[in-house]
Coordinates of C-alpha atoms in Angstrom, one line a residue:
Chain A
M58 CA 22.6 -64.4 -61.2
R59 CA 24.0 -62.6 -58.0
H60 CA 23.5 -59.1 -58.8
D61 CA 20.0 -59.6 -59.8
R62 CA 18.5 -58.1 -56.4
L63 CA 20.7 -55.3 -56.3
V64 CA 18.6 -52.6 -57.7
L65 CA 15.7 -53.9 -55.4
T66 CA 18.3 -53.8 -52.2
L67 CA 19.5 -50.1 -53.0
L68 CA 16.0 -49.0 -53.1
W69 CA 15.0 -50.5 -50.1
R70 CA 18.1 -48.9 -48.3
E71 CA 17.1 -45.6 -49.4
L72 CA 13.9 -46.1 -48.1
L73 CA 15.3 -46.8 -44.6
A74 CA 17.5 -44.1 -44.9
G75 CA 15.0 -41.7 -45.9
L76 CA 12.5 -43.1 -43.1
R77 CA 15.5 -42.8 -40.8
S78 CA 16.2 -39.3 -41.4
M79 CA 12.9 -38.1 -40.5
R80 CA 12.2 -37.0 -37.1
R81 CA 10.0 -39.3 -35.3
R82 CA 7.4 -36.6 -34.7
D83 CA 7.1 -35.8 -38.6
L84 CA 7.0 -39.8 -39.2
A85 CA 4.2 -39.7 -36.7
W86 CA 2.4 -37.0 -38.2
I87 CA 2.8 -38.5 -41.7
V88 CA 1.8 -42.5 -40.6
A89 CA -1.5 -40.8 -38.3
G90 CA -2.3 -38.1 -40.8
G91 CA -1.9 -39.9 -44.0
G92 CA -3.6 -42.9 -42.1
A93 CA -6.6 -40.7 -40.8
L94 CA -7.2 -39.4 -44.6
L95 CA -6.7 -42.6 -46.1
A96 CA -9.5 -44.0 -44.2
Y97 CA -11.6 -41.1 -44.4
A98 CA -11.4 -41.6 -48.5
I99 CA -12.2 -45.3 -48.2
A100 CA -15.2 -44.8 -46.1
D101 CA -16.0 -41.9 -48.5
I102 CA -15.7 -43.9 -51.7
V103 CA -17.5 -46.7 -50.2
V104 CA -20.1 -44.6 -49.2
A105 CA -20.6 -43.1 -52.7
L106 CA -20.5 -46.4 -54.6
Q107 CA -23.2 -47.7 -52.3
A108 CA -25.1 -44.8 -53.1
G109 CA -24.6 -45.7 -57.0
A110 CA -24.4 -49.3 -57.0
A111 CA -27.7 -49.8 -59.1
T112 CA -26.4 -47.5 -61.8
L113 CA -22.8 -48.5 -61.9
R114 CA -24.2 -52.0 -62.3
Q115 CA -25.8 -51.3 -65.3
V116 CA -23.6 -48.8 -67.2
Q117 CA -22.2 -51.6 -69.8
P118 CA -19.4 -49.1 -71.5
L119 CA -17.8 -48.8 -68.0
W120 CA -17.4 -52.6 -67.8
T121 CA -16.5 -53.3 -71.1
F122 CA -14.3 -50.3 -72.1
G123 CA -13.8 -48.0 -69.5
L124 CA -12.7 -49.8 -66.4
P125 CA -10.4 -52.4 -68.7
G126 CA -8.9 -49.4 -70.5
T127 CA -8.1 -47.4 -67.2
L128 CA -6.6 -50.7 -65.8
F129 CA -4.4 -51.0 -68.6
G130 CA -3.2 -47.6 -68.8
L131 CA -2.9 -47.4 -65.2
G132 CA -0.6 -50.3 -65.1
G133 CA 1.3 -48.8 -68.1
F134 CA 1.7 -45.7 -66.3
A135 CA 3.0 -47.5 -63.4
G136 CA 5.1 -50.0 -65.0
N137 CA 6.6 -46.9 -66.9
A138 CA 7.5 -44.8 -63.8
L139 CA 8.8 -47.9 -61.9
A140 CA 11.0 -49.1 -64.6
R141 CA 12.5 -45.4 -65.0
L142 CA 13.2 -45.6 -61.2
C143 CA 14.8 -48.8 -61.3
L144 CA 16.7 -48.2 -64.3
S145 CA 17.9 -44.8 -62.7
R146 CA 19.3 -47.0 -59.7
A147 CA 21.2 -49.7 -62.1
F148 CA 23.0 -46.9 -63.8
A149 CA 23.6 -45.2 -60.4
P150 CA 27.0 -42.9 -60.7
F151 CA 28.4 -45.4 -57.9
L152 CA 28.0 -48.2 -60.3
R153 CA 29.2 -47.1 -63.2
A154 CA 32.7 -48.4 -63.0
L155 CA 31.8 -51.8 -61.9
P156 CA 31.9 -54.4 -64.7
L157 CA 28.3 -54.6 -65.1
S158 CA 26.8 -55.3 -68.7
L159 CA 24.0 -53.4 -70.4
R160 CA 22.1 -56.6 -70.0
E161 CA 22.9 -57.3 -66.5
R162 CA 21.7 -53.7 -65.5
R163 CA 18.5 -54.1 -67.6
R164 CA 17.8 -57.3 -65.7
M165 CA 18.5 -56.0 -62.4
A166 CA 16.1 -53.1 -63.1
A167 CA 13.7 -55.7 -64.3
V168 CA 13.7 -57.9 -61.3
A169 CA 13.1 -54.7 -59.2
A170 CA 10.2 -53.7 -61.2
C171 CA 8.6 -57.0 -61.1
T172 CA 8.9 -57.4 -57.4
L173 CA 7.8 -53.7 -57.0
G174 CA 4.8 -54.3 -59.5
V175 CA 3.6 -57.5 -57.9
P176 CA 2.1 -55.9 -54.8
I177 CA 0.7 -52.8 -56.7
A178 CA -1.1 -55.4 -59.0
S179 CA -2.5 -57.0 -55.9
I180 CA -3.6 -53.9 -54.2
V181 CA -5.5 -52.9 -57.4
A182 CA -7.0 -56.5 -57.4
T183 CA -8.2 -56.1 -54.0
A184 CA -9.9 -52.7 -54.6
V185 CA -11.4 -53.6 -57.8
G186 CA -12.9 -56.7 -56.0
L187 CA -13.9 -55.1 -53.0
G188 CA -15.7 -52.2 -55.0
C189 CA -17.4 -54.8 -56.9
V190 CA -18.6 -56.4 -53.6
V191 CA -19.6 -53.1 -52.4
I192 CA -22.0 -52.6 -55.5
V193 CA -22.8 -56.1 -55.3
K194 CA -21.8 -56.8 -58.6
P195 CA -21.8 -60.5 -59.4
L196 CA -18.2 -62.6 -59.7
A197 CA -16.5 -59.9 -57.6
P198 CA -13.3 -62.1 -57.1
V199 CA -13.1 -62.8 -61.2
W200 CA -13.4 -59.1 -61.7
G201 CA -10.5 -58.8 -58.9
L202 CA -8.4 -61.3 -60.9
G203 CA -9.2 -59.6 -64.1
A204 CA -8.3 -56.3 -62.8
A205 CA -4.8 -57.7 -61.8
I206 CA -4.4 -59.4 -65.3
L207 CA -5.2 -56.2 -67.0
F208 CA -3.2 -53.8 -64.8
G209 CA -0.5 -56.3 -65.0
A210 CA -0.4 -56.4 -68.8
G211 CA -0.2 -52.6 -68.8
F212 CA 2.7 -52.6 -66.4
C213 CA 4.6 -55.5 -68.5
V214 CA 4.3 -53.9 -71.6
A215 CA 5.2 -50.3 -70.3
A216 CA 7.9 -51.6 -68.2
V217 CA 9.6 -53.5 -71.3
L218 CA 9.4 -51.0 -73.7
R219 CA 11.1 -48.4 -71.0
L220 CA 14.0 -51.0 -69.9
R221 CA 14.5 -52.1 -73.8
S222 CA 14.9 -48.7 -74.9
A223 CA 17.4 -47.9 -72.0
R224 CA 20.6 -46.8 -73.4
D225 CA 24.0 -47.4 -72.2
L226 CA 24.2 -44.9 -69.8
V227 CA 27.6 -45.8 -68.7
H228 CA 29.5 -43.9 -71.0
P229 CA 27.9 -41.1 -72.4
D230 CA 27.5 -39.1 -69.6
T231 CA 27.5 -34.9 -70.0
A232 CA 27.7 -35.4 -73.8
D233 CA 24.4 -33.1 -74.3
L234 CA 26.0 -30.6 -71.8
A235 CA 29.5 -30.7 -73.2
G236 CA 29.0 -28.5 -76.5
D237 CA 31.0 -25.7 -76.8
P238 CA 29.2 -22.6 -76.0
V239 CA 32.1 -20.1 -76.5
G240 CA 31.2 -17.5 -79.1
R241 CA 27.4 -18.4 -79.3
T242 CA 25.2 -15.5 -77.9
P243 CA 22.5 -17.6 -74.9
W244 CA 19.4 -17.5 -76.5
L245 CA 17.8 -17.2 -72.9
G246 CA 20.1 -14.6 -71.8
A247 CA 17.5 -11.7 -72.4
F248 CA 14.9 -13.3 -70.4
D249 CA 17.1 -14.4 -67.6
R250 CA 19.2 -11.9 -66.4
S251 CA 17.1 -10.4 -63.4
T252 CA 18.2 -11.3 -59.9
P253 CA 19.5 -14.1 -59.4
A254 CA 21.0 -14.1 -63.0
W255 CA 20.6 -17.4 -64.9
L256 CA 18.4 -18.9 -62.2
S257 CA 16.0 -20.2 -65.0
S258 CA 18.6 -21.7 -67.3
W259 CA 20.1 -23.4 -64.4
A260 CA 16.5 -24.8 -63.5
W261 CA 15.9 -26.0 -66.9
G262 CA 19.3 -27.3 -67.1
L263 CA 20.0 -25.4 -70.2
P264 CA 23.6 -25.5 -71.2
A265 CA 25.0 -22.2 -71.0
G266 CA 21.4 -20.9 -71.1
R267 CA 20.8 -22.0 -75.0
I268 CA 17.8 -23.8 -75.7
T269 CA 18.4 -27.1 -77.8
L270 CA 15.6 -27.9 -80.1
S271 CA 14.6 -31.8 -79.5
W272 CA 11.7 -33.7 -80.8
R273 CA 9.9 -33.8 -77.6
L274 CA 10.1 -29.8 -77.3
V275 CA 8.8 -29.4 -81.1
G276 CA 5.9 -31.9 -80.6
A277 CA 4.7 -30.3 -77.2
A278 CA 4.8 -26.7 -78.8
I279 CA 2.9 -28.1 -82.0
L280 CA 0.3 -30.0 -79.8
F281 CA -0.2 -27.0 -77.6
G282 CA -0.5 -24.5 -80.8
F283 CA -2.7 -26.8 -82.2
A284 CA -5.0 -27.3 -79.2
A285 CA -5.2 -23.3 -78.7
V286 CA -6.0 -22.7 -82.3
V287 CA -8.7 -25.5 -82.5
A288 CA -10.3 -24.2 -79.2
A289 CA -10.1 -20.8 -80.5
F290 CA -11.8 -21.7 -83.8
I291 CA -14.7 -23.9 -82.0
S292 CA -15.3 -20.6 -79.8
L293 CA -15.4 -18.1 -82.9
V294 CA -17.7 -20.5 -85.2
R295 CA -20.0 -21.0 -82.0
Q296 CA -19.7 -17.6 -81.0
D297 CA -19.7 -19.1 -77.4
A298 CA -16.5 -18.2 -75.2
V299 CA -16.7 -21.4 -73.2
P300 CA -14.0 -23.6 -75.1
A301 CA -11.7 -21.3 -75.8
A302 CA -11.6 -19.9 -72.3
M303 CA -11.4 -23.5 -70.6
A304 CA -8.6 -24.5 -73.1
G305 CA -6.6 -21.0 -72.0
L306 CA -6.9 -22.1 -68.6
T307 CA -6.1 -26.0 -68.6
G308 CA -3.5 -25.3 -71.4
G309 CA -2.0 -22.3 -69.5
L310 CA -1.7 -24.7 -66.4
M311 CA 0.1 -27.4 -68.1
V312 CA 2.4 -25.0 -69.7
F313 CA 3.3 -24.2 -66.2
M314 CA 3.2 -27.4 -64.6
L315 CA 5.6 -28.7 -67.1
S316 CA 7.7 -25.9 -67.5
V317 CA 8.6 -24.7 -63.6
R318 CA 11.4 -26.4 -62.0
F319 CA 12.4 -25.8 -58.3
H320 CA 15.4 -27.9 -57.7
P321 CA 17.9 -25.1 -57.2
L322 CA 16.2 -24.1 -53.9
G323 CA 17.6 -27.6 -52.4
S324 CA 21.0 -26.3 -53.7
P325 CA 23.8 -24.9 -51.1
V326 CA 24.1 -22.2 -53.9
L327 CA 21.0 -20.3 -52.8
R328 CA 20.7 -21.8 -49.4
T329 CA 24.0 -20.3 -48.1
A330 CA 23.3 -17.0 -50.2
P331 CA 21.6 -14.0 -48.9
L332 CA 18.6 -14.6 -50.7
G333 CA 15.0 -15.1 -49.0
F334 CA 12.8 -17.9 -49.6
A335 CA 9.9 -16.0 -51.5
R336 CA 12.4 -14.0 -53.3
A337 CA 14.1 -17.2 -55.0
W338 CA 10.4 -19.2 -55.3
L339 CA 9.2 -16.0 -57.3
R340 CA 12.3 -15.8 -59.4
L341 CA 12.0 -19.3 -60.7
A342 CA 8.3 -19.4 -61.2
R343 CA 8.7 -16.2 -63.3
L344 CA 9.4 -17.5 -66.6
P345 CA 7.2 -20.5 -66.6
L346 CA 4.2 -18.0 -65.7
Q347 CA 5.1 -15.6 -68.5
L348 CA 4.9 -18.5 -70.8
S349 CA 1.7 -19.9 -69.0
V350 CA 0.0 -16.4 -69.7
A351 CA 1.4 -15.8 -73.3
Y352 CA -0.1 -19.6 -73.9
F353 CA -3.5 -18.0 -72.2
L354 CA -3.3 -15.0 -74.2
L355 CA -4.7 -16.5 -77.6
P356 CA -7.8 -18.5 -76.4
A357 CA -8.7 -15.8 -74.0
G358 CA -8.7 -13.4 -76.7
A359 CA -10.5 -15.7 -78.9
A360 CA -13.4 -16.0 -76.2
L361 CA -13.4 -12.4 -75.8
A362 CA -13.8 -11.9 -79.7
A363 CA -16.3 -14.7 -79.9
E364 CA -18.8 -13.3 -77.2
P365 CA -17.9 -9.9 -76.0
S366 CA -20.7 -9.8 -73.7
A367 CA -19.1 -12.8 -71.7
W368 CA -16.1 -10.9 -71.0
A369 CA -16.2 -12.0 -67.5
M370 CA -15.3 -15.7 -68.3
P371 CA -12.0 -15.2 -69.8
L372 CA -11.2 -12.7 -67.0
A373 CA -12.1 -15.3 -64.4
S374 CA -10.0 -18.1 -66.2
G375 CA -7.1 -15.8 -66.2
F376 CA -7.8 -15.4 -62.4
W377 CA -8.1 -19.1 -61.9
L378 CA -5.1 -19.7 -63.9
L379 CA -3.0 -17.5 -61.8
A380 CA -4.3 -19.0 -58.5
L381 CA -3.4 -22.3 -59.8
N382 CA -0.3 -21.9 -61.4
G383 CA 0.2 -20.4 -57.6
A384 CA -0.7 -23.3 -55.9
Y385 CA 1.2 -25.7 -58.3
A386 CA 4.3 -23.8 -57.6
V387 CA 3.8 -24.3 -54.1
F388 CA 3.5 -28.0 -54.7
A389 CA 6.6 -27.8 -56.9
A390 CA 8.6 -26.2 -54.4
Y391 CA 7.9 -28.5 -51.9
F392 CA 8.5 -31.6 -54.2
M393 CA 11.6 -29.7 -55.1
T394 CA 13.3 -32.5 -57.1
A395 CA 10.4 -34.7 -58.1
P396 CA 8.2 -32.4 -60.5
F397 CA 6.5 -35.8 -61.6
V398 CA 5.3 -36.4 -57.7
A399 CA 4.7 -32.6 -57.3
A400 CA 2.2 -32.8 -60.4
L401 CA 0.5 -36.0 -59.3
S402 CA 0.0 -34.6 -55.9
F403 CA -1.3 -31.4 -57.2
L404 CA -4.1 -33.1 -59.4
S405 CA -5.1 -35.7 -57.0
A406 CA -5.8 -32.7 -54.4
I407 CA -7.2 -31.0 -57.1
A408 CA -9.5 -34.0 -58.1
Y409 CA -10.4 -34.6 -54.2
T410 CA -11.3 -31.1 -53.4
S411 CA -13.5 -30.9 -56.5
Y412 CA -15.1 -34.1 -55.6
E413 CA -15.6 -33.3 -52.1
S414 CA -16.6 -29.7 -53.1
L415 CA -19.7 -31.4 -55.0
E416 CA -20.8 -32.7 -51.3
Y417 CA -20.0 -29.7 -49.2
G418 CA -19.7 -26.8 -51.3
R419 CA -16.8 -24.2 -51.7
T420 CA -15.9 -24.2 -48.2
V421 CA -13.8 -27.4 -49.1
L422 CA -11.6 -24.7 -50.9
I423 CA -10.4 -23.5 -47.4
G424 CA -8.9 -26.9 -47.0
F425 CA -7.0 -26.8 -50.1
A426 CA -5.8 -23.6 -49.3
A427 CA -4.8 -24.3 -46.0
L428 CA -2.6 -27.7 -47.5
V429 CA -1.1 -24.9 -50.1
L430 CA 0.0 -22.9 -46.9
F431 CA 1.4 -25.9 -45.2
L432 CA 3.4 -26.7 -48.0
W433 CA 4.4 -23.4 -48.4
H434 CA 5.7 -23.4 -44.7
R435 CA 7.5 -26.6 -45.0
A436 CA 9.0 -25.6 -48.3
Q437 CA 10.3 -22.5 -46.4
R438 CA 11.5 -24.4 -43.8
R439 CA 13.5 -26.9 -45.9
Y440 CA 15.2 -24.0 -47.6
R441 CA 16.1 -22.4 -44.4
H442 CA 17.3 -25.3 -42.5
G443 CA 17.5 -28.4 -44.6
Chain B
M1447 CA 24.3 -4.9 -34.4
D1448 CA 24.2 -5.4 -30.9
S1449 CA 26.0 -2.7 -28.8
S1450 CA 27.9 -5.6 -26.8
V1451 CA 29.3 -7.1 -29.5
D1452 CA 32.9 -7.0 -30.3
P1453 CA 33.7 -5.1 -33.7
A1454 CA 36.3 -7.3 -34.2
E1455 CA 34.5 -10.6 -33.9
I1456 CA 33.4 -12.0 -37.1
L1457 CA 32.1 -15.4 -35.8
A1458 CA 30.4 -16.2 -32.6
V1459 CA 29.2 -19.5 -31.6
R1460 CA 28.1 -20.3 -28.4
G1461 CA 27.1 -23.8 -27.1
L1462 CA 26.3 -25.2 -30.3
S1463 CA 24.7 -28.7 -30.9
A1464 CA 23.7 -29.5 -34.5
G1465 CA 22.6 -32.9 -36.0
Y1466 CA 20.1 -34.4 -38.3
G1467 CA 16.8 -36.2 -37.8
G1468 CA 17.1 -34.5 -34.2
R1469 CA 20.2 -36.4 -33.1
A1470 CA 23.1 -34.3 -32.3
V1471 CA 26.5 -34.9 -34.2
V1472 CA 28.3 -31.8 -33.0
S1473 CA 27.6 -30.4 -29.4
G1474 CA 28.7 -28.0 -26.9
I1475 CA 30.8 -25.9 -29.6
D1476 CA 32.1 -22.5 -28.4
L1477 CA 34.2 -21.0 -31.2
S1478 CA 34.8 -16.9 -31.7
L1479 CA 36.8 -15.7 -34.6
D1480 CA 38.1 -12.0 -34.9
R1481 CA 39.0 -10.4 -38.0
G1482 CA 42.4 -11.6 -39.2
D1483 CA 42.0 -14.9 -37.7
I1484 CA 42.7 -18.0 -40.2
L1485 CA 41.0 -21.1 -38.4
G1486 CA 42.0 -24.8 -39.6
L1487 CA 39.0 -26.8 -38.9
L1488 CA 40.7 -30.5 -38.4
G1489 CA 39.3 -34.0 -37.6
A1490 CA 38.5 -37.4 -38.7
N1491 CA 36.0 -38.5 -41.3
G1492 CA 32.6 -38.1 -39.4
S1493 CA 33.9 -35.6 -36.9
G1494 CA 31.4 -33.3 -37.4
K1495 CA 33.5 -30.7 -39.4
S1496 CA 31.0 -30.2 -42.2
T1497 CA 27.8 -30.6 -39.7
L1498 CA 29.6 -27.6 -37.9
L1499 CA 30.2 -25.5 -41.2
R1500 CA 26.2 -26.5 -42.2
A1501 CA 25.3 -25.3 -38.9
I1502 CA 27.3 -22.1 -39.0
T1503 CA 26.1 -21.1 -42.5
G1504 CA 22.3 -21.9 -41.8
Q1505 CA 22.1 -24.8 -44.0
I1506 CA 20.8 -27.1 -40.8
R1507 CA 19.0 -25.4 -38.1
P1508 CA 21.1 -25.9 -35.0
L1509 CA 19.5 -27.8 -32.1
W1510 CA 20.8 -26.0 -29.3
G1511 CA 23.1 -22.6 -29.1
E1512 CA 23.7 -19.3 -30.8
V1513 CA 25.3 -18.6 -34.3
A1514 CA 26.4 -14.6 -35.1
I1515 CA 28.2 -13.8 -38.0
D1516 CA 29.6 -10.2 -38.1
G1517 CA 27.1 -9.3 -35.3
V1518 CA 24.2 -10.5 -36.9
D1519 CA 22.4 -13.5 -35.3
L1520 CA 21.8 -16.5 -37.6
A1521 CA 18.5 -17.4 -36.3
G1522 CA 17.2 -13.8 -35.9
A1523 CA 18.2 -12.5 -39.4
L1524 CA 19.1 -15.3 -41.5
E1525 CA 19.6 -13.6 -44.8
R1526 CA 21.5 -10.7 -43.4
A1527 CA 23.7 -13.1 -41.6
K1528 CA 24.3 -14.9 -44.8
S1529 CA 25.7 -11.8 -46.4
G1530 CA 28.4 -11.9 -43.7
F1531 CA 30.2 -14.9 -45.5
G1532 CA 30.9 -16.4 -48.8
L1533 CA 31.3 -20.4 -48.6
A1534 CA 32.9 -22.3 -51.2
I1535 CA 30.2 -24.7 -52.3
D1536 CA 31.1 -28.4 -52.6
P1537 CA 32.3 -29.2 -56.3
S1538 CA 29.4 -31.7 -56.8
D1539 CA 26.7 -29.0 -55.8
L1540 CA 27.6 -26.3 -58.5
P1541 CA 24.8 -25.7 -61.0
V1542 CA 26.6 -27.9 -64.1
A1543 CA 24.5 -26.6 -66.6
L1544 CA 25.8 -22.9 -66.4
T1545 CA 29.4 -21.5 -67.5
G1546 CA 31.6 -20.5 -65.0
R1547 CA 31.1 -16.8 -65.9
Q1548 CA 27.3 -17.3 -65.6
Y1549 CA 27.8 -18.9 -62.0
L1550 CA 29.7 -15.9 -60.9
Q1551 CA 27.2 -13.6 -62.2
L1552 CA 24.5 -15.5 -60.5
V1553 CA 26.2 -15.2 -57.3
A1554 CA 27.3 -11.6 -58.0
S1555 CA 23.6 -10.8 -58.8
I1556 CA 22.3 -12.2 -55.3
R1557 CA 25.2 -10.4 -53.5
G1558 CA 24.5 -7.1 -55.5
C1559 CA 28.1 -6.8 -56.9
A1560 CA 30.0 -7.2 -60.2
E1561 CA 30.9 -10.2 -61.2
S1562 CA 34.7 -9.3 -60.7
D1563 CA 34.4 -7.9 -57.3
W1564 CA 36.9 -9.9 -55.5
P1565 CA 39.1 -8.4 -52.8
G1566 CA 42.0 -6.7 -54.0
V1567 CA 42.7 -9.2 -56.5
N1568 CA 41.6 -11.0 -59.8
V1569 CA 40.8 -14.3 -58.4
A1570 CA 39.9 -15.7 -61.8
E1571 CA 43.1 -14.6 -63.4
R1572 CA 45.6 -15.7 -60.4
L1573 CA 43.8 -19.3 -60.1
G1574 CA 44.0 -19.7 -64.0
L1575 CA 40.3 -20.0 -64.4
K1576 CA 40.4 -17.5 -67.8
R1577 CA 40.5 -20.2 -70.4
W1578 CA 37.6 -22.1 -68.6
I1579 CA 35.2 -19.3 -67.3
D1580 CA 33.2 -19.5 -70.8
R1581 CA 33.0 -23.0 -70.3
L1582 CA 30.2 -25.2 -68.9
I1583 CA 30.9 -26.3 -65.4
A1584 CA 30.0 -30.0 -66.6
E1585 CA 33.5 -30.1 -68.5
Y1586 CA 35.3 -28.7 -65.5
S1587 CA 37.9 -31.1 -63.4
L1588 CA 37.2 -31.6 -59.8
G1589 CA 40.1 -28.8 -59.2
T1590 CA 38.6 -26.4 -61.7
R1591 CA 35.3 -26.5 -60.0
A1592 CA 36.8 -26.0 -56.8
K1593 CA 38.8 -23.0 -58.2
I1594 CA 35.5 -21.7 -59.5
A1595 CA 33.7 -22.2 -56.1
I1596 CA 36.5 -20.3 -54.4
A1597 CA 36.1 -17.5 -56.8
A1598 CA 32.5 -17.1 -56.3
A1599 CA 32.9 -17.4 -52.5
L1600 CA 35.2 -14.3 -52.5
L1601 CA 32.7 -12.2 -54.7
G1602 CA 31.6 -9.1 -53.0
A1603 CA 34.6 -9.5 -50.1
P1604 CA 32.8 -11.1 -47.5
P1605 CA 33.8 -10.6 -43.8
L1606 CA 34.1 -14.2 -43.3
L1607 CA 35.4 -17.1 -46.1
I1608 CA 34.7 -20.4 -45.4
L1609 CA 36.1 -23.2 -47.4
D1610 CA 35.3 -26.7 -46.6
E1611 CA 37.9 -28.9 -48.1
S1612 CA 38.2 -26.7 -50.8
L1613 CA 41.9 -27.1 -51.2
N1614 CA 41.6 -30.5 -52.0
G1615 CA 42.2 -31.3 -55.4
L1616 CA 43.8 -28.1 -56.3
D1617 CA 46.9 -28.3 -58.5
P1618 CA 50.0 -26.7 -56.3
L1619 CA 50.0 -23.4 -58.1
A1620 CA 46.3 -22.6 -57.5
A1621 CA 46.7 -24.0 -54.1
F1622 CA 49.4 -21.7 -53.5
E1623 CA 47.8 -18.8 -55.0
V1624 CA 44.8 -19.6 -52.6
K1625 CA 46.8 -19.6 -49.7
R1626 CA 48.4 -16.2 -50.8
I1627 CA 44.9 -14.7 -51.3
I1628 CA 44.0 -16.0 -47.6
L1629 CA 46.6 -14.7 -46.0
A1630 CA 46.2 -11.2 -47.7
L1631 CA 42.9 -11.0 -46.7
A1632 CA 43.8 -11.9 -43.1
S1633 CA 46.2 -9.5 -43.0
S1634 CA 44.1 -7.0 -44.4
G1635 CA 42.7 -6.8 -41.2
R1636 CA 38.9 -7.0 -42.5
H1637 CA 38.3 -10.9 -43.0
A1638 CA 38.3 -13.9 -41.1
V1639 CA 38.8 -17.5 -42.8
I1640 CA 37.8 -20.9 -41.7
I1641 CA 39.9 -23.7 -43.4
S1642 CA 38.1 -27.4 -42.9
T1643 CA 41.2 -29.4 -44.2
H1644 CA 42.7 -32.8 -44.0
V1645 CA 46.0 -31.5 -45.1
V1646 CA 47.3 -31.3 -41.6
E1647 CA 50.8 -29.9 -42.7
A1648 CA 49.2 -26.7 -44.3
V1649 CA 47.9 -25.6 -41.2
P1650 CA 50.7 -24.3 -39.2
G1651 CA 52.1 -22.2 -42.0
L1652 CA 48.7 -20.7 -43.1
C1653 CA 46.4 -20.8 -39.8
N1654 CA 47.0 -18.9 -36.8
R1655 CA 44.6 -21.0 -35.0
A1656 CA 43.3 -24.4 -35.3
V1657 CA 40.4 -26.5 -33.7
L1658 CA 40.4 -30.4 -33.6
L1659 CA 37.1 -32.0 -34.0
A1660 CA 36.6 -35.4 -32.2
E1661 CA 33.3 -36.9 -32.1
G1662 CA 31.2 -33.9 -32.2
S1663 CA 33.4 -31.7 -29.8
I1664 CA 36.3 -29.6 -29.8
A1665 CA 39.0 -31.9 -28.6
Q1666 CA 42.0 -29.5 -29.0
E1667 CA 42.6 -25.8 -29.6
W1668 CA 45.9 -24.2 -30.7
D1669 CA 46.4 -20.8 -30.8
A1670 CA 49.0 -18.9 -32.9
R1671 CA 52.0 -19.3 -30.3
Q1672 CA 51.1 -23.0 -29.5
L1673 CA 50.8 -23.7 -33.4
A1674 CA 54.3 -22.4 -33.6
D1675 CA 55.3 -24.5 -30.7
A1676 CA 53.8 -27.5 -32.2
S1677 CA 55.4 -27.1 -35.5
H1678 CA 59.0 -26.4 -34.1
A1679 CA 60.4 -28.9 -36.4
P1680 CA 59.1 -30.4 -39.7
G1681 CA 56.1 -32.8 -39.3
A1682 CA 55.7 -32.2 -35.7
F1683 CA 52.3 -30.7 -35.7
E1684 CA 51.5 -33.7 -37.6
L1685 CA 52.4 -35.9 -34.9
H1686 CA 50.7 -33.7 -32.4
V1687 CA 47.5 -33.9 -34.4
M1688 CA 47.7 -37.9 -35.1
K1689 CA 48.3 -38.7 -31.6
A1690 CA 45.4 -36.8 -30.7
L1691 CA 43.3 -38.3 -33.3
S1692 CA 44.5 -41.9 -32.6
E1693 CA 43.9 -41.7 -28.7
P1694 CA 40.0 -41.8 -28.9
M1695 CA 38.6 -39.9 -25.9
S1696 CA 41.6 -38.8 -24.3
W1697 CA 40.7 -35.1 -24.7
Q1698 CA 37.9 -36.1 -22.5
R1699 CA 40.2 -37.4 -19.6
R1700 CA 42.3 -34.5 -20.1

């Protein structure tokens, strides 16, 4: 079909336009800095693999379940994300008026997702194959090929499910928002009145500040509530503060990451207003932070009740929660319109910092703090000057 | 405020160059606006009108030159300078999840004024926004969005009002009301207005100054007298502007 490559062409043009809009100096920094970081990471991984080669070769569960499961899951994750990206372009506003059927749009998205998926699968296959070569695992090319097949399987399953579930996005547009709010009291009104008023409702896309219950929201609330109760129960039964304190920390961070949104920072509404970056940033982080702390309090209270002598643990968890929430808020402000990329970058940075701190100690945290400060500076500059 | 600054001068742009990715879209712009001025900003698509307004409103960093609003240097005191103007946001940039009233409350809370603190008139009433004010902006038509954007720009009575093609899409009655509000603001002697527009015929009747941008530079300027001269007959000013636009680079040879 003649439209099949349309989504792919759109994505390619967007990439080129994005690259062209960047200053050459910034581009050089990204290429040189990113390249150097990647080279260092590869060297570090090779050294770590060589050091643990004998052990890695012997761990049967890793080769039987761990690696295949991870590859399949990774493929599913990539397939879902790419299919979503391609669908968003297939249903782009400027394409809505064109006589393209739902089937044609799905096909355009599928062609683009597959075309992008093939090089990613090749990279995964090469990485696994080379990893096997480094640890002297027999049949390294076969493992590479198997990795590509498993990744591809996960990719295809997730992409097909996502593409099949695509509704006709051409006709219903703002139907979710278009309910008549006249006469109803906005639910969030009491919490969203401080300057600038209604900023959280805007950030969360709540129509007129009203929270509309959805299965996703209810499911998440049940899941988080269940996790908090189970962790508190375990701590109380074992009289051990650790499970509840850890649940409070990780759950609180997840609540914050899932709820914080900074896209209004990119809007001319705020950028042309006499409102500083720090004030807008703090205001946008305020309600998610309150939610995060509210979630933290139940398991932290249980941890304190379970082991009163270990009061320092929930206290330290609370401080860590504030520090991590603050760091994530900086990542999310930098990637203001892409919360998924923000979360992925933040978790990768945390994982890499944790890994390096095993080798070099806590001084690595200085590097993480420097990264956070750099992102803060860039986000502030972008808010001020585009 | 700098003591050398003319208290009547609301906007001072000197040697301004601005653009994207290090490339200048507008360059060498010198512009001064006093209280009571209504400046019509004209130019073809891509001539740099919106880029110039983005640089003036601090949305992009100037590559060169200075911008001062009501005596406050934009580069030195960004937030203080921003309190000196009200910009009618592009309708596509409005927060669609909020109602019109909530949007006004948001802007008013930032400007530290009441949600109905307009200069002299009830803008929502005059623009026929009352029956829309409690509905979501997502439900608004282009014209209604332009109205709420203008109403928000006027909140707190900022000394400089900037309308970037905001008159487009307004119904005749609303356009008439906006023009009346603009004229009233200017005649009060406390405000100045910049109107970027493609509606050339509206400029002589509304503005006392006009500037034509071409290829990123000021190609031609008209003061009040020249505007009156240029519009001595119906369509004469349009003809003047069209001639300037259809002769690329002719202004540079002059």
